[in-house]
Coordinates of C-alpha atoms in Angstrom, one line a residue:
M119 CA 30.5 33.6 78.4
K120 CA 27.2 32.0 77.6
S121 CA 25.4 32.4 74.4
R122 CA 22.7 30.9 72.2
V123 CA 23.2 30.0 68.6
G124 CA 20.8 29.9 65.7
A125 CA 20.7 28.5 62.2
S126 CA 23.5 28.3 59.7
L127 CA 24.7 31.6 58.3
P128 CA 25.5 32.3 54.6
A129 CA 29.0 33.3 53.7
K130 CA 28.0 36.8 52.6
F131 CA 26.6 37.5 56.0
V132 CA 29.9 36.5 57.6
V133 CA 31.7 39.0 55.5
D134 CA 29.1 41.7 56.2
S135 CA 29.2 41.0 59.8
V136 CA 33.0 41.4 60.0
V137 CA 32.7 44.8 58.3
T138 CA 30.0 45.8 60.7
L139 CA 32.1 44.5 63.6
L140 CA 35.0 46.8 62.6
Q141 CA 32.7 49.9 62.3
R142 CA 30.7 49.7 65.5
S143 CA 31.7 50.8 69.1
C144 CA 29.5 48.1 70.6
E145 CA 30.9 44.8 71.7
F146 CA 30.4 42.2 68.9
H147 CA 31.8 38.7 68.8
M148 CA 32.1 36.3 65.9
I149 CA 31.9 32.9 67.5
L150 CA 33.1 29.8 65.6
V151 CA 30.8 26.9 66.7
C152 CA 31.8 23.4 65.7
G153 CA 29.7 20.1 66.1
P154 CA 28.0 17.2 64.4
S155 CA 25.2 18.0 62.0
R156 CA 21.9 16.0 61.7
L157 CA 23.6 13.8 59.0
G158 CA 26.3 12.9 61.4
K159 CA 29.0 15.0 59.7
F160 CA 31.3 17.4 61.6
Y161 CA 30.9 21.1 60.7
C162 CA 32.0 24.6 61.8
E163 CA 30.0 27.9 61.4
F164 CA 30.4 31.5 62.5
F165 CA 27.7 33.2 64.6
L166 CA 27.4 36.9 65.3
V167 CA 26.7 37.6 69.0
V168 CA 26.0 41.1 70.2
F169 CA 26.7 41.9 73.9
S170 CA 26.0 45.0 75.8
Y171 CA 28.7 46.3 78.1
D172 CA 27.0 44.6 81.0
S173 CA 27.6 41.3 79.3
R174 CA 23.9 40.7 78.5
C175 CA 23.4 38.8 75.3
L176 CA 21.3 40.9 73.0
F177 CA 21.2 39.3 69.7
I178 CA 22.4 36.2 67.8
G179 CA 21.5 35.8 64.2
P180 CA 22.1 36.8 60.5
R181 CA 20.2 40.2 60.2
V182 CA 22.5 43.2 60.1
K183 CA 19.6 45.6 60.6
I184 CA 18.9 44.1 64.0
V185 CA 22.6 44.7 64.8
K186 CA 22.0 48.3 64.0
R187 CA 18.9 48.4 66.1
F188 CA 20.9 47.3 69.1
S189 CA 23.9 49.6 68.6
D190 CA 22.5 52.5 70.5
H191 CA 21.6 50.1 73.4
C192 CA 25.2 49.0 73.5
R193 CA 26.4 52.6 73.7
M194 CA 23.9 53.4 76.5
S195 CA 25.1 50.3 78.4
A196 CA 28.6 51.6 78.1
I197 CA 27.5 54.9 79.5
E198 CA 25.9 53.2 82.5
E199 CA 29.1 51.4 83.2
G200 CA 31.3 54.5 82.9
G201 CA 32.5 53.9 79.4
E202 CA 35.4 51.8 80.7
R203 CA 35.3 49.0 78.2
A204 CA 36.3 50.0 74.7
P205 CA 36.7 47.0 72.3
L206 CA 38.0 47.4 68.8
I207 CA 40.4 50.2 69.8
S208 CA 44.1 49.5 69.4
K209 CA 46.4 49.9 72.4
E210 CA 48.2 52.8 70.8
K211 CA 45.0 54.7 70.1
E212 CA 43.7 53.8 73.5
G213 CA 46.6 55.4 75.0
K214 CA 45.9 58.6 73.1
D215 CA 42.2 58.7 73.5
S216 CA 41.9 57.3 77.0
S217 CA 41.1 60.7 78.3
T218 CA 37.6 59.7 79.4
Y219 CA 35.3 62.3 80.7
G220 CA 34.1 62.5 84.2
K221 CA 33.4 64.0 87.5
T222 CA 35.6 67.1 88.2
S223 CA 37.7 66.5 91.1
T224 CA 41.3 67.0 92.1
N225 CA 41.8 63.4 93.2
S226 CA 39.0 61.4 91.7
S227 CA 39.6 59.2 88.8
A228 CA 36.0 58.5 88.2
S229 CA 35.0 58.9 84.6
R230 CA 31.8 59.9 82.7
S231 CA 31.1 59.4 79.1
Y232 CA 29.9 62.2 76.9
G233 CA 26.4 60.7 76.6
A234 CA 26.0 60.6 80.4
L235 CA 24.9 64.2 80.4
S236 CA 21.8 65.6 78.7
R237 CA 22.1 68.3 76.1
R238 CA 20.7 70.8 78.6
Q239 CA 23.3 69.8 81.2
R240 CA 26.1 70.3 78.7
I241 CA 24.8 73.7 77.7
L242 CA 24.7 74.7 81.4
N243 CA 28.4 73.6 81.7
A244 CA 29.3 75.8 78.7
I245 CA 27.3 78.7 80.1
C246 CA 29.2 78.5 83.5
I247 CA 32.5 78.3 81.7
L248 CA 31.5 81.4 79.6
M249 CA 30.5 83.3 82.7
T250 CA 33.9 82.5 84.2
E251 CA 35.7 83.9 81.1
L252 CA 33.5 86.9 81.2
C253 CA 34.5 87.7 84.8
E254 CA 38.1 86.9 84.1
R255 CA 38.2 89.3 81.0
L256 CA 36.4 92.0 83.1
T257 CA 39.2 91.6 85.7
F258 CA 41.9 91.6 83.1
Y259 CA 40.8 94.7 81.2
G260 CA 39.9 96.4 84.4
A261 CA 43.5 96.0 85.4
S262 CA 45.2 96.7 82.1
A263 CA 43.0 99.2 80.3
N264 CA 44.4 102.2 82.2
L265 CA 47.9 100.8 82.7
V266 CA 49.6 103.4 80.5
L267 CA 47.9 106.3 82.2
F268 CA 48.3 104.7 85.6
S269 CA 52.0 104.4 85.0
Q270 CA 52.2 108.0 83.9
S271 CA 50.0 109.6 86.6
V272 CA 50.2 107.4 89.7
L273 CA 53.7 105.8 89.3
K274 CA 55.2 108.9 87.6
L275 CA 57.2 106.8 85.1
G276 CA 58.7 108.6 82.2
S277 CA 58.4 107.9 78.4
P278 CA 58.5 105.3 76.9
W279 CA 58.2 103.1 80.0
P280 CA 54.3 103.3 80.3
S281 CA 53.8 101.8 76.9
L282 CA 56.7 99.4 77.2
I283 CA 55.4 98.1 80.5
T284 CA 51.8 97.7 79.2
L285 CA 52.9 95.9 76.0
L286 CA 55.3 93.6 77.9
F287 CA 52.5 92.8 80.3
Q288 CA 50.0 92.1 77.6
G289 CA 52.5 90.1 75.6
T290 CA 53.4 87.9 78.6
C291 CA 49.7 87.3 79.3
Y292 CA 49.4 85.6 75.9
V293 CA 52.7 83.7 75.9
T294 CA 52.1 82.1 79.3
P295 CA 49.3 79.9 77.8
L296 CA 52.0 77.6 76.6
L297 CA 53.0 77.1 80.3
G298 CA 49.3 76.8 81.3
G299 CA 48.7 74.2 78.6
W300 CA 51.8 72.2 79.7
L301 CA 50.6 72.2 83.3
S302 CA 47.1 71.2 82.3
D303 CA 48.3 68.3 80.0
T304 CA 50.9 67.1 82.4
Y305 CA 49.7 67.5 86.0
L306 CA 46.5 69.3 86.7
G307 CA 43.9 68.9 84.0
Q308 CA 41.9 71.7 82.5
F309 CA 39.5 72.3 85.3
N310 CA 42.1 72.3 88.1
T311 CA 44.4 74.7 86.1
I312 CA 41.6 77.1 85.6
Y313 CA 40.5 76.9 89.2
G314 CA 44.1 77.3 90.6
C315 CA 44.8 80.2 88.3
C316 CA 41.6 82.0 89.4
L317 CA 42.8 81.8 93.1
W318 CA 46.2 83.3 92.3
Y319 CA 44.6 85.8 90.0
L320 CA 42.7 87.1 93.0
V321 CA 46.0 87.6 94.9
G322 CA 47.4 89.6 92.0
V323 CA 44.5 92.0 91.7
I324 CA 44.4 92.5 95.4
L325 CA 48.1 93.6 95.3
L326 CA 47.4 95.8 92.4
A327 CA 44.6 97.5 94.3
A328 CA 47.0 98.0 97.2
V329 CA 49.5 99.7 94.8
S330 CA 46.7 102.1 93.7
I331 CA 46.1 103.4 97.2
T332 CA 47.1 107.1 97.3
D333 CA 49.2 108.7 100.0
D334 CA 46.2 110.7 101.1
M335 CA 44.3 107.5 101.8
L336 CA 47.2 106.1 103.9
T337 CA 47.8 109.4 105.6
T338 CA 51.5 108.6 105.1
A339 CA 53.9 108.4 102.2
F340 CA 53.8 105.1 100.3
D341 CA 57.4 104.2 99.6
T342 CA 58.1 104.5 95.9
S343 CA 60.3 101.5 95.7
A344 CA 57.9 99.3 97.7
R345 CA 55.1 100.4 95.4
L346 CA 57.0 99.5 92.3
V347 CA 57.9 96.0 93.7
Y348 CA 54.2 95.2 94.5
F349 CA 53.3 96.6 91.1
A350 CA 55.7 94.2 89.4
I351 CA 54.6 91.2 91.5
A352 CA 50.9 91.9 90.8
L353 CA 51.5 92.1 87.1
V354 CA 53.6 88.9 87.1
L355 CA 50.9 87.0 89.0
I356 CA 48.0 88.3 86.7
A357 CA 50.1 87.5 83.6
L358 CA 50.8 84.0 84.7
C359 CA 47.2 83.2 85.7
A360 CA 45.6 84.9 82.7
G361 CA 47.8 82.7 80.5
G362 CA 46.8 79.6 82.5
I363 CA 43.1 80.3 82.1
K364 CA 43.4 81.3 78.4
A365 CA 45.1 78.2 77.4
N366 CA 42.4 76.0 78.7
V367 CA 39.0 77.7 79.1
A368 CA 38.1 77.8 75.3
A369 CA 39.0 74.1 74.7
F370 CA 37.4 73.1 78.0
G371 CA 34.1 74.9 77.0
A372 CA 34.2 73.5 73.5
D373 CA 34.7 69.9 74.8
Q374 CA 31.4 70.2 76.7
L375 CA 29.5 70.5 73.4
N376 CA 31.9 68.5 71.1
Q377 CA 29.5 65.6 70.8
D378 CA 26.7 67.9 69.5
G379 CA 28.7 68.4 66.3
P380 CA 30.9 71.0 64.7
R381 CA 28.1 73.5 64.3
A382 CA 27.7 73.5 68.1
V383 CA 31.4 74.1 68.5
Q384 CA 31.4 77.0 66.1
T385 CA 28.5 78.5 67.9
F386 CA 30.3 78.1 71.2
Y387 CA 33.3 80.0 69.9
N388 CA 31.1 82.8 68.6
W389 CA 29.5 83.1 72.0
Y390 CA 32.9 82.7 73.7
Y391 CA 34.1 85.8 71.9
W392 CA 30.8 87.6 72.6
F393 CA 31.3 87.0 76.4
I394 CA 34.9 88.1 76.2
N395 CA 33.7 91.4 74.7
T396 CA 31.0 91.7 77.2
G397 CA 33.5 91.5 80.0
S398 CA 35.8 94.0 78.3
L399 CA 32.8 96.4 77.7
L400 CA 32.0 96.4 81.4
A401 CA 35.6 97.0 82.2
I402 CA 36.2 100.0 79.9
T403 CA 32.9 101.6 80.9
V404 CA 32.0 100.9 84.4
V405 CA 35.4 100.0 85.9
V406 CA 37.4 102.6 84.0
G407 CA 34.7 105.2 84.9
V408 CA 35.1 104.4 88.6
Q409 CA 38.9 104.5 88.3
Q410 CA 38.6 108.0 86.8
I411 CA 36.8 109.2 90.0
D412 CA 38.5 106.9 92.6
I413 CA 41.3 104.8 91.3
F414 CA 41.5 102.5 94.3
S415 CA 37.8 101.7 94.1
G416 CA 38.1 101.0 90.4
Y417 CA 40.9 98.4 91.0
A418 CA 39.1 96.9 94.0
I419 CA 36.2 96.0 91.6
N420 CA 38.5 93.6 89.8
A421 CA 38.9 91.5 93.0
V422 CA 35.1 91.2 93.2
S423 CA 34.9 90.2 89.6
I424 CA 37.2 87.3 89.8
I425 CA 35.5 86.1 93.0
F426 CA 32.3 85.9 90.9
G427 CA 34.2 84.0 88.2
L428 CA 35.2 81.4 90.8
V429 CA 31.6 81.0 91.9
A430 CA 30.5 80.5 88.3
L431 CA 33.2 77.9 87.7
L432 CA 32.5 76.0 90.9
A433 CA 28.7 75.9 90.3
R434 CA 29.0 72.9 88.0
R435 CA 32.2 71.5 89.3
N436 CA 30.8 67.9 89.6
K437 CA 29.1 67.9 86.2
Y438 CA 31.9 69.0 83.8
L439 CA 33.1 66.6 81.1
V440 CA 36.8 66.6 81.9
K441 CA 40.0 64.9 80.6
P442 CA 42.6 63.7 83.0
P443 CA 46.2 64.8 82.4
V444 CA 48.0 62.4 80.1
G445 CA 51.5 63.8 80.1
S446 CA 53.5 66.6 78.5
Q447 CA 52.7 66.8 74.8
L448 CA 55.2 69.5 74.3
T449 CA 58.0 67.2 75.5
E450 CA 56.6 64.4 73.1
I451 CA 56.6 66.9 70.2
A452 CA 60.2 67.9 70.9
K453 CA 61.2 64.2 71.0
I454 CA 59.4 63.4 67.7
T455 CA 60.9 66.4 66.0
G456 CA 64.4 65.6 67.2
N457 CA 64.1 62.1 66.0
A458 CA 62.8 63.2 62.6
I459 CA 65.8 65.6 62.2
Q460 CA 68.2 62.8 63.3
N461 CA 66.8 60.4 60.6
R462 CA 66.0 63.0 57.9
K463 CA 68.3 61.3 55.3
Q464 CA 66.9 57.8 55.9
N465 CA 63.5 58.3 54.3
N466 CA 62.0 59.1 51.0
G467 CA 59.0 61.1 52.3
G468 CA 58.9 64.5 54.1
W469 CA 61.6 65.3 56.7
M470 CA 59.2 64.5 59.6
D471 CA 58.7 61.0 58.3
G472 CA 62.1 60.1 59.6
A473 CA 60.6 59.8 63.1
K474 CA 58.2 57.0 61.9
S475 CA 59.1 53.4 62.8
T476 CA 58.7 52.4 59.2
F477 CA 61.6 54.8 58.3
G478 CA 63.8 53.8 61.2
G479 CA 62.4 56.1 63.7
K480 CA 60.9 55.5 67.2
F481 CA 57.4 56.6 66.8
S482 CA 54.2 55.4 65.2
H483 CA 52.8 56.7 62.0
E484 CA 49.8 58.2 63.8
K485 CA 51.9 60.2 66.4
V486 CA 54.1 61.6 63.7
E487 CA 51.2 62.7 61.6
D488 CA 49.6 64.5 64.6
V489 CA 52.8 66.4 65.2
K490 CA 52.9 67.3 61.4
A491 CA 49.4 68.6 61.8
V492 CA 50.6 71.0 64.5
L493 CA 53.7 72.1 62.5
R494 CA 51.6 72.8 59.4
V495 CA 49.5 75.5 61.2
L496 CA 52.5 77.4 62.5
P497 CA 53.0 79.4 59.3
V498 CA 49.4 80.6 59.5
F499 CA 49.8 81.5 63.1
V500 CA 53.0 83.5 62.4
T501 CA 50.9 85.9 60.2
F502 CA 48.7 86.6 63.3
I503 CA 51.7 88.2 65.1
L504 CA 51.5 91.4 63.1
F505 CA 47.7 91.4 63.3
F506 CA 47.9 91.4 67.1
T507 CA 50.6 94.2 67.0
V508 CA 47.9 96.4 65.3
Y509 CA 45.3 95.1 67.7
F510 CA 47.3 96.2 70.8
Q511 CA 47.4 99.8 69.6
I512 CA 44.0 100.1 71.1
S513 CA 45.4 100.2 74.6
T514 CA 48.7 102.1 73.7
S515 CA 49.0 104.5 70.8
C516 CA 45.3 104.9 70.3
L517 CA 44.8 105.5 74.0
V518 CA 47.6 108.2 73.9
Q519 CA 46.0 109.8 70.9
G520 CA 42.6 109.9 72.6
A521 CA 43.9 111.4 75.7
Y522 CA 44.9 114.5 73.7
M523 CA 41.5 114.8 72.1
N524 CA 38.3 116.5 73.4
L525 CA 36.8 114.1 75.9
K526 CA 33.7 116.2 76.7
L527 CA 30.3 114.8 76.0
L528 CA 27.9 117.5 77.2
D529 CA 28.9 118.0 80.8
F530 CA 30.5 114.7 81.2
T531 CA 34.2 113.9 80.7
I532 CA 34.8 110.6 79.0
P533 CA 37.7 108.5 80.3
P534 CA 40.2 108.0 77.4
T535 CA 40.1 104.3 77.7
S536 CA 36.3 104.3 77.3
S537 CA 36.7 105.3 73.6
M538 CA 37.4 101.6 73.1
V539 CA 33.8 100.9 73.8
V540 CA 33.2 101.5 70.1
T541 CA 35.2 98.4 69.3
V542 CA 33.6 96.3 71.9
V543 CA 30.0 97.3 71.1
F544 CA 30.7 96.8 67.4
V545 CA 32.0 93.3 68.1
L546 CA 29.0 92.4 70.2
V547 CA 26.6 93.6 67.5
L548 CA 28.6 92.2 64.5
T549 CA 29.2 88.7 65.9
P550 CA 25.6 87.5 66.1
L551 CA 24.7 89.5 62.9
L552 CA 27.4 87.6 60.9
E553 CA 26.5 84.3 62.6
H554 CA 22.8 84.4 62.0
A555 CA 22.4 86.7 58.9
A556 CA 25.5 87.4 56.9
Y557 CA 27.0 83.9 56.8
P558 CA 23.7 82.0 56.0
Y559 CA 22.8 84.5 53.3
L560 CA 26.2 84.2 51.7
E561 CA 25.9 80.4 51.9
R562 CA 22.5 80.5 50.1
I563 CA 23.9 82.5 47.2
G564 CA 26.9 80.2 46.9
I565 CA 29.6 82.0 48.7
K566 CA 31.3 80.1 51.4
L567 CA 33.5 82.0 53.9
T568 CA 36.0 79.5 55.1
P569 CA 38.1 80.2 58.2
L570 CA 41.1 81.2 56.0
R571 CA 39.0 83.6 54.0
R572 CA 37.6 85.2 57.0
I573 CA 41.1 85.5 58.5
G574 CA 42.3 87.3 55.2
A575 CA 39.4 89.7 55.4
G576 CA 40.2 90.5 59.0
F577 CA 43.8 91.3 58.1
L578 CA 42.7 93.7 55.4
S579 CA 40.3 95.5 57.9
S580 CA 43.2 95.7 60.4
A581 CA 45.5 97.4 57.8
V582 CA 42.8 100.0 56.9
S583 CA 42.2 100.7 60.6
M584 CA 45.8 102.0 61.0
L585 CA 45.5 104.0 57.8
T586 CA 42.4 105.6 59.3
A587 CA 44.1 106.2 62.6
G588 CA 47.0 108.1 60.8
L589 CA 44.5 110.3 59.0
V590 CA 42.7 111.1 62.3
E591 CA 46.0 112.0 63.9
I592 CA 46.8 114.5 61.1
K593 CA 43.4 116.2 61.6
R594 CA 43.9 116.2 65.4
R595 CA 47.2 118.0 65.1
E596 CA 45.9 120.5 62.6
V597 CA 43.1 121.5 65.0
W598 CA 45.6 121.8 67.8
L599 CA 48.1 123.9 65.7
A600 CA 45.2 126.2 64.7
G601 CA 44.9 127.1 68.4
D602 CA 41.8 125.2 69.1
I603 CA 43.0 123.8 72.5
C604 CA 41.0 122.2 75.4
K605 CA 42.4 121.9 78.8
Q606 CA 41.2 118.7 80.5
E607 CA 42.2 116.4 83.4
V608 CA 43.0 112.8 83.0
L609 CA 43.7 110.7 86.2
G610 CA 44.5 113.9 88.0
E611 CA 46.8 115.3 85.4
T612 CA 46.0 118.4 83.3
R613 CA 46.7 118.1 79.6
N614 CA 46.5 120.5 76.6
A615 CA 44.4 118.6 74.1
S616 CA 43.1 119.2 70.6
C617 CA 39.4 120.2 70.6
L618 CA 38.8 117.6 67.9
S619 CA 36.3 115.2 69.5
V620 CA 37.4 111.8 70.6
F621 CA 34.6 110.3 68.7
W622 CA 36.6 110.8 65.5
Q623 CA 38.4 107.7 66.6
S624 CA 35.3 105.6 66.1
P625 CA 36.0 104.6 62.5
Q626 CA 39.4 103.2 63.3
F627 CA 38.0 101.3 66.4
M628 CA 35.1 99.8 64.3
L629 CA 37.6 98.6 61.6
I630 CA 39.8 97.0 64.4
G631 CA 36.6 95.4 65.8
T632 CA 35.7 94.0 62.3
G633 CA 39.2 92.5 62.0
E634 CA 38.8 91.0 65.5
V635 CA 35.5 89.4 64.6
L636 CA 36.7 88.0 61.3
A637 CA 40.2 87.0 62.0
T638 CA 40.3 86.1 65.7
I639 CA 37.1 84.0 65.8
A640 CA 38.1 82.2 62.6
G641 CA 41.7 81.7 64.0
L642 CA 40.3 80.1 67.2
E643 CA 38.1 77.8 65.1
F644 CA 40.9 77.0 62.8
A645 CA 43.3 76.1 65.7
Y646 CA 40.7 73.9 67.3
S647 CA 39.7 72.1 64.2
Q648 CA 43.3 71.4 63.1
A649 CA 44.3 70.2 66.4
P650 CA 44.6 66.4 67.1
E651 CA 42.3 65.4 70.0
Y652 CA 45.1 65.2 72.5
L653 CA 47.0 68.2 71.3
K654 CA 44.2 70.8 71.5
G655 CA 45.7 72.5 74.5
V656 CA 49.1 72.8 72.9
I657 CA 47.8 74.2 69.6
M658 CA 45.5 76.7 71.3
G659 CA 48.5 77.8 73.4
V660 CA 50.5 78.3 70.3
F661 CA 47.8 80.4 68.9
L662 CA 47.6 82.5 72.0
A663 CA 51.4 82.8 72.0
A664 CA 51.1 84.5 68.6
T665 CA 49.0 87.1 70.4
G666 CA 51.8 87.6 72.9
F667 CA 54.5 87.9 70.2
G668 CA 52.3 90.5 68.6
A669 CA 52.6 92.7 71.8
F670 CA 56.3 92.0 71.9
L671 CA 56.7 93.2 68.4
A672 CA 54.7 96.3 69.2
N673 CA 57.1 96.8 72.1
L674 CA 60.1 96.5 69.8
L675 CA 58.6 99.0 67.3
V676 CA 58.0 101.5 70.2
G677 CA 61.6 101.2 71.2
V678 CA 63.0 101.5 67.6
V679 CA 61.0 104.4 66.3
N680 CA 62.1 107.8 67.5
D681 CA 60.2 110.2 69.8
D682 CA 58.9 112.1 66.8
W683 CA 57.1 109.0 65.4
Y684 CA 55.9 107.9 68.9
P685 CA 55.7 111.0 71.1
E686 CA 54.0 109.3 74.0
K687 CA 54.7 112.1 76.5
D688 CA 52.9 114.7 74.3
P689 CA 51.7 113.8 70.7
N690 CA 51.3 117.5 69.9
Q691 CA 55.1 117.7 69.7
G692 CA 55.6 114.8 67.2
H693 CA 54.1 113.0 64.2
M694 CA 52.4 109.9 65.5
E695 CA 50.7 109.5 62.1
Y696 CA 54.0 108.2 60.7
Y697 CA 53.9 105.4 63.2
F698 CA 50.2 104.5 62.2
F699 CA 51.1 104.6 58.5
L700 CA 54.1 102.3 59.2
L701 CA 51.8 99.7 60.9
S702 CA 49.3 99.9 58.0
G703 CA 52.1 99.3 55.4
L704 CA 53.5 96.3 57.4
M705 CA 50.0 94.9 57.8
M706 CA 49.5 95.0 54.0
L707 CA 52.7 93.1 53.5
N708 CA 51.6 90.6 56.1
F709 CA 48.4 90.1 54.3
L710 CA 50.2 89.2 51.0
L711 CA 52.3 86.8 53.0
F712 CA 49.2 85.2 54.5
L713 CA 47.7 84.8 50.9
Y714 CA 50.8 82.8 49.9
I715 CA 50.7 80.6 52.9
A716 CA 47.0 80.0 52.8
S717 CA 47.1 79.0 49.1
S718 CA 49.6 76.3 49.8
Y719 CA 48.2 75.1 53.1
K720 CA 47.6 71.3 53.2
Y721 CA 45.1 69.9 55.8
K722 CA 46.1 67.0 57.9
G723 CA 44.8 63.5 57.5
S724 CA 44.1 60.8 55.0
A725 CA 41.7 61.1 52.0
E726 CA 39.1 59.0 54.0
Q727 CA 39.3 61.4 57.0
G728 CA 39.3 64.3 54.7
E729 CA 36.0 63.3 53.2
E730 CA 34.5 62.9 56.6
Y731 CA 35.6 66.3 57.6
E732 CA 34.3 67.9 54.5
K733 CA 30.8 66.7 55.5
E734 CA 31.3 68.4 58.8
Q735 CA 32.4 71.5 57.2
D736 CA 29.2 71.6 55.0
V737 CA 27.3 71.8 58.3
L738 CA 29.7 74.5 59.4
Q739 CA 29.3 76.4 56.1
L740 CA 33.0 76.0 55.5
S741 CA 34.4 74.8 52.2
V742 CA 38.0 74.0 53.2
S743 CA 38.6 70.3 52.8
T744 CA 40.1 69.1 56.1
Q745 CA 40.4 66.0 58.2
S746 CA 38.1 65.4 61.1
V747 CA 39.7 66.2 64.4
R748 CA 37.9 63.3 66.1
S749 CA 39.2 59.7 65.8

C-alpha cells in the first residue's frame, strides 16, 4: 500500500486522530514512519492516511477538518464497492450486523448498502410493501369477517362453535408470526418468507371459496364431511401464511426507511396501520356486501386480492433493501437463558448476567444484554393480551349483537359485519389527525405523549368501549321486550331482531378504534424501538403473539361463561350485557397492572447509548429515555 507523507505532526494531533479514527466508518490508517532527519538523527513519527474503499489515498496530513471533509467520500466509495469492507468493527459485532442489504433474490448473495438507493427509491419500496399489506388485510378480513355467520348459516354449526372457531382461527393467525419470524431469520429471509406465504395464502382462499359453493350451484349435494375438511385445511393455510407475512412485513417496510431516521420509521408505522385499515374497510364494505348477495363471489374476491398483493410485492423485487438469514435467534435466546439459569448463583448482578463470559457463562456481554432487552419488554406485552381480547369482540360478540338489531338503512339492508366500518373509518381519520395535528400541538404546549402513555390511554378507551357495549345491549333488549321486533334475513337466515338501529353500536366501535390507534400503533413502535437490530423479527413476533393469546383468552371466556351471559344462538334469550361488563372490569384491572409495569420499566443500553436515543426521541416527540436500537 503506497502513500505519501508530510511534515512532522504534533503530539496532540496524534491523540485527536486516534479518537477520530475510532469514530469514523471510513478506512483510516495511522502509519508509523521511521528514518533519518536532516540532522542525521533517527526519528519515528505517526502520519494519518485516509483511504477510500477502492484503496485510493485521499489525504495525508494533520488537519482533522479535512478528514471530516473526506468522510462522506469514503462512505460513497464503500457503497460503490457493495459495502463489503467494514474496518473498525469487531468480529463479534460483525457477526451480528453482517446482514448487509441487497438485491432481493432467493439465491443471490449480492449486497447493497442503504445509501445505494435514493430516498425516492426507498419510499417506493415502502409503498409497494404497504400495498401488499393492504391486499393481504383485505383478503384476511374478507375471509374472516363473516366467519361466525358463515359457520352458522352455511356450515350449520351449533353454538358456541361459530365463535370458538372464529376466535381460534384469529388467535392462531397472530401466534404463527413466531414461526414466520423463525423461518425468516433462519432460512428464507424476510422477502422470501412474505413471497412464499402469499403463494400458499392464495391456495387457502381458493379452498375457502370452494367450501362456500352452495348445493344449488353444484346441482348436487356437497358432502358435509368433505366441506368441513376443506374448511379446516383452508383456515389452517390462511392462519399459517397470515402469520408468516405479519411477522416480517412491518419490520421489512421499516427497514427500507431506517436510514432516514426515527421520525421516518414512526411515519411508516402510522401509514402501515392506515393501509391495514384501508384493506379492512374494503373487506367489510365491498367484500362483505357481495357475500351478503352471493357468498361464493364474495369469497372469490379474496383470491383476486391476494394476487394483486403478489404483483405489488414483486414490482420492486430487485430493489428492496434486504437482510440475509443469519440463523435462529429463538434458539440462541433459549441457549442464553438456559446458561443464565445454570449459572445464576455465580454472579453478583442480575440473574441473566450468569450467561456472560465474565461471570463464567458462555456468551458475550453484548449478546446477553440484547436478550435482556427482549425479556424486559415481555411484561408490557402481557398487558396487551386482554386488550386484544376486547378488540376481538368486534368480530364475535359485537357481531352477534348487531345481527339482532335493525339493519335497515332506508331500503337497504346493511350486512351485520359492515357495522365495523365505523371503527375502520374512525381509525383512518384519527391516525393522520393525531400524527399531524394533535401530537405536534401537545408537543408545543409541553406535553409529550410517549409510547407507554399512548398505550395506557388506549387501554382506558378499550375498557370504556365494553362498558358502552353493555349499555347498548340493555337498551336493545328493552326495545325487543317491548314488542318492537323486526324480521330480517342474514345470510339466508330469518331472525327476530330488536328494532333498535344498529347505528347505536357506533360509540362502542369508535372507542375500540381509538384504543386501536393509541395502543396498537404505539405498541408496534415500542416493539421495534426496543428490539436489538438482529432480533427485530423475534420481538415483533412476540408482540403479535400477544394478539393471538388475546383471541385464545376470549375463546376461553366464551367457553367458561354460561349461555345466559353469552347467548350466541339468540341474544334475546340471555343477558349478553353481563359479558360486556365483565370484559370492561377485567380491562380496568389490566390498565392498573400496566401502570405498575410501565412505571418500573427500564430501557436497555448503557448511559451513552441512552443519551443518543434520547436525541432520537426528541425528533419523534417521545420523552422516554431509551437506548438507540442501531449500533
